[in-house]
Amino acid sequence: GDSVTQMEGPVTLSEEAFLTINCTYTATGYPSLFWYVQYPGEGLQLLLKATKADDKGSNKGFEATYRKETTSFHLEKGSVQVSDSAVYFCALSPSGGGADGLTFGKGTHLIIQP
Amino acid sequence: GAVVSQHPSRVICKSGTSVKIECRSLDFQATTMFWYRQFPKKSLMLMATSNEGSKATYEQGVEKDKFLINHASLTLSTLTVTSAHPEDSSFYICSAIGDISEAFFGQGTRLTVV
């Protein structure tokens, strides 16, 4: 079945550091890929998504590119802020928006120190 | 984005009792709702998919008689954990999809069975 593997946390960085959170997937067909963020005490929020190979999703300074050849969707940000501290989930869906349910990675807890 | 409200956020119950968790879409009509379960340091696992007015579709390995799902209206789905036991203690999260086919998540419910 489908699966998502993302780097284990916690990841601790200083403010303004460069961020990469790795995510790889296994799936049949051509899934859509997502990054969700969960701030303390809140529900998951869609951060960005990509629906086909070579698409780049971006939002709030975060980017991720759908790489079919490496089955990856790594999350990057050039300069992190304390407010980016949260848990980040990589996910995939066989369909465009998650209408078939999502398969999630385990989540990566990101801690940004001032 | 659209709002999905999940209630309660935390519940403690005695072993053998039943607990109901509500998931409401506050500002859109949810044609499909999903229930996920998250174990510590593990992914969110899809438990079941429910469409308004029809029976829920359960994922393999999820006991449909223990986890009763009702999606009686386009804005409300409920998950009832029947005859709860300590191993049912977990974090339960719902999500909802409407016309725009993007999944919106509730804040989650922390269930502790003592």
mmCIF file with all atom_site columns, C-alpha atoms in Angstrom:
data_model
loop_
_atom_site.group_PDB
_atom_site.id
_atom_site.type_symbol
_atom_site.label_atom_id
_atom_site.label_alt_id
_atom_site.label_comp_id
_atom_site.label_asym_id
_atom_site.label_entity_id
_atom_site.label_seq_id
_atom_site.pdbx_PDB_ins_code
_atom_site.Cartn_x
_atom_site.Cartn_y
_atom_site.Cartn_z
_atom_site.occupancy
_atom_site.B_iso_or_equiv
_atom_site.pdbx_formal_charge
_atom_site.auth_seq_id
_atom_site.auth_comp_id
_atom_site.auth_asym_id
_atom_site.auth_atom_id
_atom_site.pdbx_PDB_model_num
ATOM 1   C CA . GLY A 1 1   ? 0.000   0.000  0.000   1.00 0.00 ? 1   GLY A CA 1
ATOM 2   C CA . ASP A 1 2   ? 0.880   3.662  -0.054  1.00 0.00 ? 2   ASP A CA 1
ATOM 3   C CA . SER A 1 3   ? 3.309   5.010  2.519   1.00 0.00 ? 3   SER A CA 1
ATOM 4   C CA . VAL A 1 4   ? 5.099   8.217  3.481   1.00 0.00 ? 4   VAL A CA 1
ATOM 5   C CA . THR A 1 5   ? 8.442   8.431  5.261   1.00 0.00 ? 5   THR A CA 1
ATOM 6   C CA . GLN A 1 6   ? 9.688   11.652 6.771   1.00 0.00 ? 6   GLN A CA 1
ATOM 7   C CA . MET A 1 7   ? 12.650  12.480 8.956   1.00 0.00 ? 7   MET A CA 1
ATOM 8   C CA . GLU A 1 8   ? 12.240  11.919 12.648  1.00 0.00 ? 8   GLU A CA 1
ATOM 9   C CA . GLY A 1 9   ? 12.360  14.851 14.985  1.00 0.00 ? 9   GLY A CA 1
ATOM 10  C CA . PRO A 1 10  ? 12.619  16.918 16.920  1.00 0.00 ? 10  PRO A CA 1
ATOM 11  C CA . VAL A 1 11  ? 14.556  19.216 14.652  1.00 0.00 ? 11  VAL A CA 1
ATOM 12  C CA . THR A 1 12  ? 15.997  22.185 16.509  1.00 0.00 ? 12  THR A CA 1
ATOM 13  C CA . LEU A 1 13  ? 17.300  25.210 14.610  1.00 0.00 ? 13  LEU A CA 1
ATOM 14  C CA . SER A 1 14  ? 18.248  28.757 15.361  1.00 0.00 ? 14  SER A CA 1
ATOM 15  C CA . GLU A 1 15  ? 16.184  31.614 13.974  1.00 0.00 ? 15  GLU A CA 1
ATOM 16  C CA . GLU A 1 16  ? 17.101  32.531 10.359  1.00 0.00 ? 16  GLU A CA 1
ATOM 17  C CA . ALA A 1 17  ? 18.617  29.104 9.692   1.00 0.00 ? 17  ALA A CA 1
ATOM 18  C CA . PHE A 1 18  ? 17.854  27.150 6.517   1.00 0.00 ? 18  PHE A CA 1
ATOM 19  C CA . LEU A 1 19  ? 15.326  24.356 6.925   1.00 0.00 ? 19  LEU A CA 1
ATOM 20  C CA . THR A 1 20  ? 14.961  21.058 5.109   1.00 0.00 ? 20  THR A CA 1
ATOM 21  C CA . ILE A 1 21  ? 12.561  18.335 6.199   1.00 0.00 ? 21  ILE A CA 1
ATOM 22  C CA . ASN A 1 22  ? 12.897  15.248 4.040   1.00 0.00 ? 22  ASN A CA 1
ATOM 23  C CA . CYS A 1 23  ? 9.882   13.318 2.792   1.00 0.00 ? 23  CYS A CA 1
ATOM 24  C CA . THR A 1 24  ? 9.770   10.314 0.489   1.00 0.00 ? 24  THR A CA 1
ATOM 25  C CA . TYR A 1 25  ? 6.801   8.274  -0.590  1.00 0.00 ? 25  TYR A CA 1
ATOM 26  C CA . THR A 1 26  ? 5.730   5.017  -2.171  1.00 0.00 ? 26  THR A CA 1
ATOM 27  C CA . ALA A 1 27  ? 2.523   4.920  -4.133  1.00 0.00 ? 27  ALA A CA 1
ATOM 28  C CA . THR A 1 28  ? 0.957   3.442  -7.210  1.00 0.00 ? 28  THR A CA 1
ATOM 29  C CA . GLY A 1 29  ? -0.092  5.793  -9.954  1.00 0.00 ? 29  GLY A CA 1
ATOM 30  C CA . TYR A 1 30  ? 0.302   9.545  -9.632  1.00 0.00 ? 30  TYR A CA 1
ATOM 31  C CA . PRO A 1 31  ? -0.593  10.757 -6.158  1.00 0.00 ? 31  PRO A CA 1
ATOM 32  C CA . SER A 1 32  ? -0.966  14.322 -4.989  1.00 0.00 ? 32  SER A CA 1
ATOM 33  C CA . LEU A 1 33  ? 1.468   15.387 -2.274  1.00 0.00 ? 33  LEU A CA 1
ATOM 34  C CA . PHE A 1 34  ? 0.894   17.664 0.686   1.00 0.00 ? 34  PHE A CA 1
ATOM 35  C CA . TRP A 1 35  ? 2.582   19.288 3.643   1.00 0.00 ? 35  TRP A CA 1
ATOM 36  C CA . TYR A 1 36  ? 0.406   19.998 6.657   1.00 0.00 ? 36  TYR A CA 1
ATOM 37  C CA . VAL A 1 37  ? 1.398   22.002 9.730   1.00 0.00 ? 37  VAL A CA 1
ATOM 38  C CA . GLN A 1 38  ? 0.021   21.634 13.240  1.00 0.00 ? 38  GLN A CA 1
ATOM 39  C CA . TYR A 1 39  ? 0.632   24.491 15.644  1.00 0.00 ? 39  TYR A CA 1
ATOM 40  C CA . PRO A 1 40  ? 0.296   23.803 19.376  1.00 0.00 ? 40  PRO A CA 1
ATOM 41  C CA . GLY A 1 41  ? -3.332  23.316 20.366  1.00 0.00 ? 41  GLY A CA 1
ATOM 42  C CA . GLU A 1 42  ? -4.641  23.610 16.812  1.00 0.00 ? 42  GLU A CA 1
ATOM 43  C CA . GLY A 1 43  ? -5.778  21.287 14.042  1.00 0.00 ? 43  GLY A CA 1
ATOM 44  C CA . LEU A 1 44  ? -3.770  20.386 10.963  1.00 0.00 ? 44  LEU A CA 1
ATOM 45  C CA . GLN A 1 45  ? -3.607  23.130 8.350   1.00 0.00 ? 45  GLN A CA 1
ATOM 46  C CA . LEU A 1 46  ? -2.665  22.689 4.728   1.00 0.00 ? 46  LEU A CA 1
ATOM 47  C CA . LEU A 1 47  ? 0.683   24.380 4.161   1.00 0.00 ? 47  LEU A CA 1
ATOM 48  C CA . LEU A 1 48  ? 1.246   23.566 0.491   1.00 0.00 ? 48  LEU A CA 1
ATOM 49  C CA . LYS A 1 49  ? 0.574   20.923 -2.097  1.00 0.00 ? 49  LYS A CA 1
ATOM 50  C CA . ALA A 1 50  ? 1.604   19.660 -5.530  1.00 0.00 ? 50  ALA A CA 1
ATOM 51  C CA . THR A 1 51  ? -0.534  17.553 -7.798  1.00 0.00 ? 51  THR A CA 1
ATOM 52  C CA . LYS A 1 52  ? 1.881   16.411 -10.503 1.00 0.00 ? 52  LYS A CA 1
ATOM 53  C CA . ALA A 1 53  ? 5.556   15.772 -11.143 1.00 0.00 ? 53  ALA A CA 1
ATOM 54  C CA . ASP A 1 54  ? 7.844   18.824 -11.121 1.00 0.00 ? 54  ASP A CA 1
ATOM 55  C CA . ASP A 1 55  ? 5.145   21.017 -9.573  1.00 0.00 ? 55  ASP A CA 1
ATOM 56  C CA . LYS A 1 56  ? 6.405   23.293 -6.818  1.00 0.00 ? 56  LYS A CA 1
ATOM 57  C CA . GLY A 1 57  ? 4.107   24.128 -3.933  1.00 0.00 ? 57  GLY A CA 1
ATOM 58  C CA . SER A 1 58  ? 4.846   27.249 -1.936  1.00 0.00 ? 58  SER A CA 1
ATOM 59  C CA . ASN A 1 59  ? 3.330   29.185 0.942   1.00 0.00 ? 59  ASN A CA 1
ATOM 60  C CA . LYS A 1 60  ? 4.591   31.431 3.757   1.00 0.00 ? 60  LYS A CA 1
ATOM 61  C CA . GLY A 1 61  ? 8.174   31.099 2.521   1.00 0.00 ? 61  GLY A CA 1
ATOM 62  C CA . PHE A 1 62  ? 8.038   27.298 2.487   1.00 0.00 ? 62  PHE A CA 1
ATOM 63  C CA . GLU A 1 63  ? 8.573   25.354 -0.738  1.00 0.00 ? 63  GLU A CA 1
ATOM 64  C CA . ALA A 1 64  ? 8.469   21.740 -1.836  1.00 0.00 ? 64  ALA A CA 1
ATOM 65  C CA . THR A 1 65  ? 8.947   20.243 -5.305  1.00 0.00 ? 65  THR A CA 1
ATOM 66  C CA . TYR A 1 66  ? 7.266   17.021 -6.452  1.00 0.00 ? 66  TYR A CA 1
ATOM 67  C CA . ARG A 1 67  ? 10.140  14.825 -7.641  1.00 0.00 ? 67  ARG A CA 1
ATOM 68  C CA . LYS A 1 68  ? 8.827   11.683 -9.253  1.00 0.00 ? 68  LYS A CA 1
ATOM 69  C CA . GLU A 1 69  ? 12.279  10.332 -10.144 1.00 0.00 ? 69  GLU A CA 1
ATOM 70  C CA . THR A 1 70  ? 13.305  10.309 -6.481  1.00 0.00 ? 70  THR A CA 1
ATOM 71  C CA . THR A 1 71  ? 9.749   9.922  -5.092  1.00 0.00 ? 71  THR A CA 1
ATOM 72  C CA . SER A 1 72  ? 10.405  12.870 -2.816  1.00 0.00 ? 72  SER A CA 1
ATOM 73  C CA . PHE A 1 73  ? 8.681   16.031 -1.635  1.00 0.00 ? 73  PHE A CA 1
ATOM 74  C CA . HIS A 1 74  ? 11.181  17.716 0.674   1.00 0.00 ? 74  HIS A CA 1
ATOM 75  C CA . LEU A 1 75  ? 10.067  20.818 2.567   1.00 0.00 ? 75  LEU A CA 1
ATOM 76  C CA . GLU A 1 76  ? 12.424  23.816 2.570   1.00 0.00 ? 76  GLU A CA 1
ATOM 77  C CA . LYS A 1 77  ? 12.509  27.338 3.940   1.00 0.00 ? 77  LYS A CA 1
ATOM 78  C CA . GLY A 1 78  ? 15.370  29.758 3.539   1.00 0.00 ? 78  GLY A CA 1
ATOM 79  C CA . SER A 1 79  ? 15.099  31.544 6.872   1.00 0.00 ? 79  SER A CA 1
ATOM 80  C CA . VAL A 1 80  ? 12.983  30.137 9.691   1.00 0.00 ? 80  VAL A CA 1
ATOM 81  C CA . GLN A 1 81  ? 11.309  32.117 12.443  1.00 0.00 ? 81  GLN A CA 1
ATOM 82  C CA . VAL A 1 82  ? 10.339  31.224 15.987  1.00 0.00 ? 82  VAL A CA 1
ATOM 83  C CA . SER A 1 83  ? 6.705   31.259 14.842  1.00 0.00 ? 83  SER A CA 1
ATOM 84  C CA . ASP A 1 84  ? 7.456   28.330 12.501  1.00 0.00 ? 84  ASP A CA 1
ATOM 85  C CA . SER A 1 85  ? 7.799   26.031 15.509  1.00 0.00 ? 85  SER A CA 1
ATOM 86  C CA . ALA A 1 86  ? 5.199   23.317 14.957  1.00 0.00 ? 86  ALA A CA 1
ATOM 87  C CA . VAL A 1 87  ? 4.747   19.728 13.829  1.00 0.00 ? 87  VAL A CA 1
ATOM 88  C CA . TYR A 1 88  ? 4.958   19.204 10.073  1.00 0.00 ? 88  TYR A CA 1
ATOM 89  C CA . PHE A 1 89  ? 3.297   16.258 8.308   1.00 0.00 ? 89  PHE A CA 1
ATOM 90  C CA . CYS A 1 90  ? 3.980   15.066 4.797   1.00 0.00 ? 90  CYS A CA 1
ATOM 91  C CA . ALA A 1 91  ? 1.034   13.294 3.187   1.00 0.00 ? 91  ALA A CA 1
ATOM 92  C CA . LEU A 1 92  ? -0.203  11.861 -0.075  1.00 0.00 ? 92  LEU A CA 1
ATOM 93  C CA . SER A 1 93  ? -3.541  11.204 -1.685  1.00 0.00 ? 93  SER A CA 1
ATOM 94  C CA . PRO A 1 94  ? -4.359  9.097  -4.711  1.00 0.00 ? 94  PRO A CA 1
ATOM 95  C CA . SER A 1 95  ? -6.708  11.893 -5.801  1.00 0.00 ? 95  SER A CA 1
ATOM 96  C CA . GLY A 1 96  ? -6.261  15.626 -6.084  1.00 0.00 ? 96  GLY A CA 1
ATOM 97  C CA . GLY A 1 97  ? -7.541  17.059 -2.819  1.00 0.00 ? 97  GLY A CA 1
ATOM 98  C CA . GLY A 1 98  ? -7.581  14.159 -0.429  1.00 0.00 ? 98  GLY A CA 1
ATOM 99  C CA . ALA A 1 99  ? -11.031 12.951 -1.364  1.00 0.00 ? 99  ALA A CA 1
ATOM 100 C CA . ASP A 1 100 ? -9.878  9.373  -0.874  1.00 0.00 ? 100 ASP A CA 1
ATOM 101 C CA . GLY A 1 101 ? -8.331  9.998  2.513   1.00 0.00 ? 101 GLY A CA 1
ATOM 102 C CA . LEU A 1 102 ? -4.710  10.861 3.170   1.00 0.00 ? 102 LEU A CA 1
ATOM 103 C CA . THR A 1 103 ? -1.699  8.738  4.010   1.00 0.00 ? 103 THR A CA 1
ATOM 104 C CA . PHE A 1 104 ? 0.521   10.608 6.469   1.00 0.00 ? 104 PHE A CA 1
ATOM 105 C CA . GLY A 1 105 ? 4.113   10.463 7.575   1.00 0.00 ? 105 GLY A CA 1
ATOM 106 C CA . LYS A 1 106 ? 4.833   10.347 11.307  1.00 0.00 ? 106 LYS A CA 1
ATOM 107 C CA . GLY A 1 107 ? 5.333   14.075 11.588  1.00 0.00 ? 107 GLY A CA 1
ATOM 108 C CA . THR A 1 108 ? 8.432   16.133 12.334  1.00 0.00 ? 108 THR A CA 1
ATOM 109 C CA . HIS A 1 109 ? 8.495   18.380 15.361  1.00 0.00 ? 109 HIS A CA 1
ATOM 110 C CA . LEU A 1 110 ? 10.335  21.593 14.489  1.00 0.00 ? 110 LEU A CA 1
ATOM 111 C CA . ILE A 1 111 ? 11.678  23.813 17.252  1.00 0.00 ? 111 ILE A CA 1
ATOM 112 C CA . ILE A 1 112 ? 13.094  27.218 16.363  1.00 0.00 ? 112 ILE A CA 1
ATOM 113 C CA . GLN A 1 113 ? 15.152  28.950 19.031  1.00 0.00 ? 113 GLN A CA 1
ATOM 114 C CA . PRO A 1 114 ? 15.614  32.728 19.135  1.00 0.00 ? 114 PRO A CA 1
ATOM 115 C CA . GLY B 2 1   ? -9.861  28.505 5.141   1.00 0.00 ? 1   GLY B CA 1
ATOM 116 C CA . ALA B 2 2   ? -12.954 26.614 6.155   1.00 0.00 ? 2   ALA B CA 1
ATOM 117 C CA . VAL B 2 3   ? -13.474 25.667 9.794   1.00 0.00 ? 3   VAL B CA 1
ATOM 118 C CA . VAL B 2 4   ? -13.970 22.212 11.220  1.00 0.00 ? 4   VAL B CA 1
ATOM 119 C CA . SER B 2 5   ? -14.779 22.009 14.900  1.00 0.00 ? 5   SER B CA 1
ATOM 120 C CA . GLN B 2 6   ? -14.185 18.871 16.904  1.00 0.00 ? 6   GLN B CA 1
ATOM 121 C CA . HIS B 2 7   ? -15.620 18.310 20.387  1.00 0.00 ? 7   HIS B CA 1
ATOM 122 C CA . PRO B 2 8   ? -14.565 17.513 23.020  1.00 0.00 ? 8   PRO B CA 1
ATOM 123 C CA . SER B 2 9   ? -10.864 18.333 22.814  1.00 0.00 ? 9   SER B CA 1
ATOM 124 C CA . ARG B 2 10  ? -10.107 16.059 25.757  1.00 0.00 ? 10  ARG B CA 1
ATOM 125 C CA . VAL B 2 11  ? -12.102 13.316 27.423  1.00 0.00 ? 11  VAL B CA 1
ATOM 126 C CA . ILE B 2 12  ? -11.356 10.832 30.177  1.00 0.00 ? 12  ILE B CA 1
ATOM 127 C CA . CYS B 2 13  ? -13.693 7.896  30.586  1.00 0.00 ? 13  CYS B CA 1
ATOM 128 C CA . LYS B 2 14  ? -13.878 4.699  32.566  1.00 0.00 ? 14  LYS B CA 1
ATOM 129 C CA . SER B 2 15  ? -13.170 1.370  30.962  1.00 0.00 ? 15  SER B CA 1
ATOM 130 C CA . GLY B 2 16  ? -16.355 -0.193 29.606  1.00 0.00 ? 16  GLY B CA 1
ATOM 131 C CA . THR B 2 17  ? -18.173 3.059  28.922  1.00 0.00 ? 17  THR B CA 1
ATOM 132 C CA . SER B 2 18  ? -18.850 4.674  25.542  1.00 0.00 ? 18  SER B CA 1
ATOM 133 C CA . VAL B 2 19  ? -17.612 8.036  24.339  1.00 0.00 ? 19  VAL B CA 1
ATOM 134 C CA . LYS B 2 20  ? -18.978 10.172 21.510  1.00 0.00 ? 20  LYS B CA 1
ATOM 135 C CA . ILE B 2 21  ? -16.816 12.617 19.567  1.00 0.00 ? 21  ILE B CA 1
ATOM 136 C CA . GLU B 2 22  ? -18.406 15.207 17.302  1.00 0.00 ? 22  GLU B CA 1
ATOM 137 C CA . CYS B 2 23  ? -17.003 16.735 14.151  1.00 0.00 ? 23  CYS B CA 1
ATOM 138 C CA . ARG B 2 24  ? -18.755 19.730 12.643  1.00 0.00 ? 24  ARG B CA 1
ATOM 139 C CA . SER B 2 25  ? -18.082 21.713 9.493   1.00 0.00 ? 25  SER B CA 1
ATOM 140 C CA . LEU B 2 26  ? -19.009 25.249 10.553  1.00 0.00 ? 26  LEU B CA 1
ATOM 141 C CA . ASP B 2 27  ? -19.089 27.163 7.297   1.00 0.00 ? 27  ASP B CA 1
ATOM 142 C CA . PHE B 2 28  ? -19.404 24.615 4.520   1.00 0.00 ? 28  PHE B CA 1
ATOM 143 C CA . GLN B 2 29  ? -21.252 21.448 3.683   1.00 0.00 ? 29  GLN B CA 1
ATOM 144 C CA . ALA B 2 30  ? -19.091 18.388 4.063   1.00 0.00 ? 30  ALA B CA 1
ATOM 145 C CA . THR B 2 31  ? -19.970 15.686 1.585   1.00 0.00 ? 31  THR B CA 1
ATOM 146 C CA . THR B 2 32  ? -17.264 13.439 2.995   1.00 0.00 ? 32  THR B CA 1
ATOM 147 C CA . MET B 2 33  ? -15.743 13.197 6.450   1.00 0.00 ? 33  MET B CA 1
ATOM 148 C CA . PHE B 2 34  ? -12.768 11.163 7.567   1.00 0.00 ? 34  PHE B CA 1
ATOM 149 C CA . TRP B 2 35  ? -11.714 9.879  10.970  1.00 0.00 ? 35  TRP B CA 1
ATOM 150 C CA . TYR B 2 36  ? -8.065  9.374  11.805  1.00 0.00 ? 36  TYR B CA 1
ATOM 151 C CA . ARG B 2 37  ? -6.299  7.979  14.827  1.00 0.00 ? 37  ARG B CA 1
ATOM 152 C CA . GLN B 2 38  ? -2.820  8.996  15.929  1.00 0.00 ? 38  GLN B CA 1
ATOM 153 C CA . PHE B 2 39  ? -0.634  6.966  18.240  1.00 0.00 ? 39  PHE B CA 1
ATOM 154 C CA . PRO B 2 40  ? 2.331   8.588  19.996  1.00 0.00 ? 40  PRO B CA 1
ATOM 155 C CA . LYS B 2 41  ? 5.214   9.177  17.585  1.00 0.00 ? 41  LYS B CA 1
ATOM 156 C CA . LYS B 2 42  ? 3.297   7.560  14.741  1.00 0.00 ? 42  LYS B CA 1
ATOM 157 C CA . SER B 2 43  ? 1.415   8.726  11.696  1.00 0.00 ? 43  SER B CA 1
ATOM 158 C CA . LEU B 2 44  ? -2.224  9.600  11.574  1.00 0.00 ? 44  LEU B CA 1
ATOM 159 C CA . MET B 2 45  ? -3.946  6.415  10.464  1.00 0.00 ? 45  MET B CA 1
ATOM 160 C CA . LEU B 2 46  ? -7.157  6.619  8.470   1.00 0.00 ? 46  LEU B CA 1
ATOM 161 C CA . MET B 2 47  ? -9.887  4.725  10.304  1.00 0.00 ? 47  MET B CA 1
ATOM 162 C CA . ALA B 2 48  ? -12.941 5.313  8.162   1.00 0.00 ? 48  ALA B CA 1
ATOM 163 C CA . THR B 2 49  ? -14.558 7.445  5.501   1.00 0.00 ? 49  THR B CA 1
ATOM 164 C CA . SER B 2 50  ? -18.155 8.561  5.803   1.00 0.00 ? 50  SER B CA 1
ATOM 165 C CA . ASN B 2 51  ? -20.499 10.145 3.307   1.00 0.00 ? 51  ASN B CA 1
ATOM 166 C CA . GLU B 2 52  ? -23.646 11.920 4.389   1.00 0.00 ? 52  GLU B CA 1
ATOM 167 C CA . GLY B 2 53  ? -26.581 9.588  4.607   1.00 0.00 ? 53  GLY B CA 1
ATOM 168 C CA . SER B 2 54  ? -24.706 6.372  3.949   1.00 0.00 ? 54  SER B CA 1
ATOM 169 C CA . LYS B 2 55  ? -22.751 3.827  5.939   1.00 0.00 ? 55  LYS B CA 1
ATOM 170 C CA . ALA B 2 56  ? -19.123 4.512  6.703   1.00 0.00 ? 56  ALA B CA 1
ATOM 171 C CA . THR B 2 57  ? -16.352 2.651  4.912   1.00 0.00 ? 57  THR B CA 1
ATOM 172 C CA . TYR B 2 58  ? -13.832 1.283  7.394   1.00 0.00 ? 58  TYR B CA 1
ATOM 173 C CA . GLU B 2 59  ? -10.165 0.654  6.743   1.00 0.00 ? 59  GLU B CA 1
ATOM 174 C CA . GLN B 2 60  ? -8.813  -2.839 7.133   1.00 0.00 ? 60  GLN B CA 1
ATOM 175 C CA . GLY B 2 61  ? -8.269  -3.764 10.751  1.00 0.00 ? 61  GLY B CA 1
ATOM 176 C CA . VAL B 2 62  ? -10.676 -1.164 12.201  1.00 0.00 ? 62  VAL B CA 1
ATOM 177 C CA . GLU B 2 63  ? -13.524 -2.712 14.181  1.00 0.00 ? 63  GLU B CA 1
ATOM 178 C CA . LYS B 2 64  ? -16.752 -1.215 12.915  1.00 0.00 ? 64  LYS B CA 1
ATOM 179 C CA . ASP B 2 65  ? -18.690 -2.412 15.959  1.00 0.00 ? 65  ASP B CA 1
ATOM 180 C CA . LYS B 2 66  ? -16.280 -0.660 18.311  1.00 0.00 ? 66  LYS B CA 1
ATOM 181 C CA . PHE B 2 67  ? -15.940 2.578  16.368  1.00 0.00 ? 67  PHE B CA 1
ATOM 182 C CA . LEU B 2 68  ? -19.439 3.617  15.322  1.00 0.00 ? 68  LEU B CA 1
ATOM 183 C CA . ILE B 2 69  ? -19.563 6.429  12.795  1.00 0.00 ? 69  ILE B CA 1
ATOM 184 C CA . ASN B 2 70  ? -22.661 8.393  11.930  1.00 0.00 ? 70  ASN B CA 1
ATOM 185 C CA . HIS B 2 71  ? -22.804 11.115 9.285   1.00 0.00 ? 71  HIS B CA 1
ATOM 186 C CA . ALA B 2 72  ? -26.404 12.186 9.626   1.00 0.00 ? 72  ALA B CA 1
ATOM 187 C CA . SER B 2 73  ? -26.112 15.629 8.051   1.00 0.00 ? 73  SER B CA 1
ATOM 188 C CA . LEU B 2 74  ? -23.828 17.587 5.751   1.00 0.00 ? 74  LEU B CA 1
ATOM 189 C CA . THR B 2 75  ? -22.287 19.390 8.726   1.00 0.00 ? 75  THR B CA 1
ATOM 190 C CA . LEU B 2 76  ? -21.988 16.724 11.404  1.00 0.00 ? 76  LEU B CA 1
ATOM 191 C CA . SER B 2 77  ? -20.278 13.378 11.808  1.00 0.00 ? 77  SER B CA 1
ATOM 192 C CA . THR B 2 78  ? -19.893 11.524 15.092  1.00 0.00 ? 78  THR B CA 1
ATOM 193 C CA . LEU B 2 79  ? -17.490 8.815  16.198  1.00 0.00 ? 79  LEU B CA 1
ATOM 194 C CA . THR B 2 80  ? -18.602 6.701  19.138  1.00 0.00 ? 80  THR B CA 1
ATOM 195 C CA . VAL B 2 81  ? -16.030 4.520  20.831  1.00 0.00 ? 81  VAL B CA 1
ATOM 196 C CA . THR B 2 82  ? -18.090 1.751  22.403  1.00 0.00 ? 82  THR B CA 1
ATOM 197 C CA . SER B 2 83  ? -17.075 -0.225 25.479  1.00 0.00 ? 83  SER B CA 1
ATOM 198 C CA . ALA B 2 84  ? -13.816 1.677  25.622  1.00 0.00 ? 84  ALA B CA 1
ATOM 199 C CA . HIS B 2 85  ? -10.671 0.037  26.940  1.00 0.00 ? 85  HIS B CA 1
ATOM 200 C CA . PRO B 2 86  ? -7.269  1.531  27.808  1.00 0.00 ? 86  PRO B CA 1
ATOM 201 C CA . GLU B 2 87  ? -5.865  0.426  24.448  1.00 0.00 ? 87  GLU B CA 1
ATOM 202 C CA . ASP B 2 88  ? -8.398  2.744  22.781  1.00 0.00 ? 88  ASP B CA 1
ATOM 203 C CA . SER B 2 89  ? -6.659  5.711  24.378  1.00 0.00 ? 89  SER B CA 1
ATOM 204 C CA . SER B 2 90  ? -5.382  7.825  21.525  1.00 0.00 ? 90  SER B CA 1
ATOM 205 C CA . PHE B 2 91  ? -5.681  11.101 19.646  1.00 0.00 ? 91  PHE B CA 1
ATOM 206 C CA . TYR B 2 92  ? -8.619  11.090 17.222  1.00 0.00 ? 92  TYR B CA 1
ATOM 207 C CA . ILE B 2 93  ? -8.814  13.612 14.389  1.00 0.00 ? 93  ILE B CA 1
ATOM 208 C CA . CYS B 2 94  ? -11.548 14.271 11.876  1.00 0.00 ? 94  CYS B CA 1
ATOM 209 C CA . SER B 2 95  ? -11.369 15.994 8.530   1.00 0.00 ? 95  SER B CA 1
ATOM 210 C CA . ALA B 2 96  ? -14.039 17.155 6.135   1.00 0.00 ? 96  ALA B CA 1
ATOM 211 C CA . ILE B 2 97  ? -14.218 17.794 2.408   1.00 0.00 ? 97  ILE B CA 1
ATOM 212 C CA . GLY B 2 98  ? -16.802 19.875 0.592   1.00 0.00 ? 98  GLY B CA 1
ATOM 213 C CA . ASP B 2 99  ? -17.171 21.280 -2.887  1.00 0.00 ? 99  ASP B CA 1
ATOM 214 C CA . ILE B 2 100 ? -13.604 22.497 -3.255  1.00 0.00 ? 100 ILE B CA 1
ATOM 215 C CA . SER B 2 101 ? -12.122 19.059 -2.540  1.00 0.00 ? 101 SER B CA 1
ATOM 216 C CA . GLU B 2 102 ? -9.619  20.268 0.038   1.00 0.00 ? 102 GLU B CA 1
ATOM 217 C CA . ALA B 2 103 ? -9.530  18.483 3.371   1.00 0.00 ? 103 ALA B CA 1
ATOM 218 C CA . PHE B 2 104 ? -9.976  20.633 6.491   1.00 0.00 ? 104 PHE B CA 1
ATOM 219 C CA . PHE B 2 105 ? -9.098  19.206 9.880   1.00 0.00 ? 105 PHE B CA 1
ATOM 220 C CA . GLY B 2 106 ? -10.550 19.452 13.346  1.00 0.00 ? 106 GLY B CA 1
ATOM 221 C CA . GLN B 2 107 ? -8.367  20.169 16.367  1.00 0.00 ? 107 GLN B CA 1
ATOM 222 C CA . GLY B 2 108 ? -8.406  16.572 17.506  1.00 0.00 ? 108 GLY B CA 1
ATOM 223 C CA . THR B 2 109 ? -9.708  14.784 20.599  1.00 0.00 ? 109 THR B CA 1
ATOM 224 C CA . ARG B 2 110 ? -7.433  13.271 23.220  1.00 0.00 ? 110 ARG B CA 1
ATOM 225 C CA . LEU B 2 111 ? -9.203  10.187 24.617  1.00 0.00 ? 111 LEU B CA 1
ATOM 226 C CA . THR B 2 112 ? -7.902  8.611  27.795  1.00 0.00 ? 112 THR B CA 1
ATOM 227 C CA . VAL B 2 113 ? -9.563  5.443  29.070  1.00 0.00 ? 113 VAL B CA 1
ATOM 228 C CA . VAL B 2 114 ? -8.837  4.613  32.702  1.00 0.00 ? 114 VAL B CA 1
#
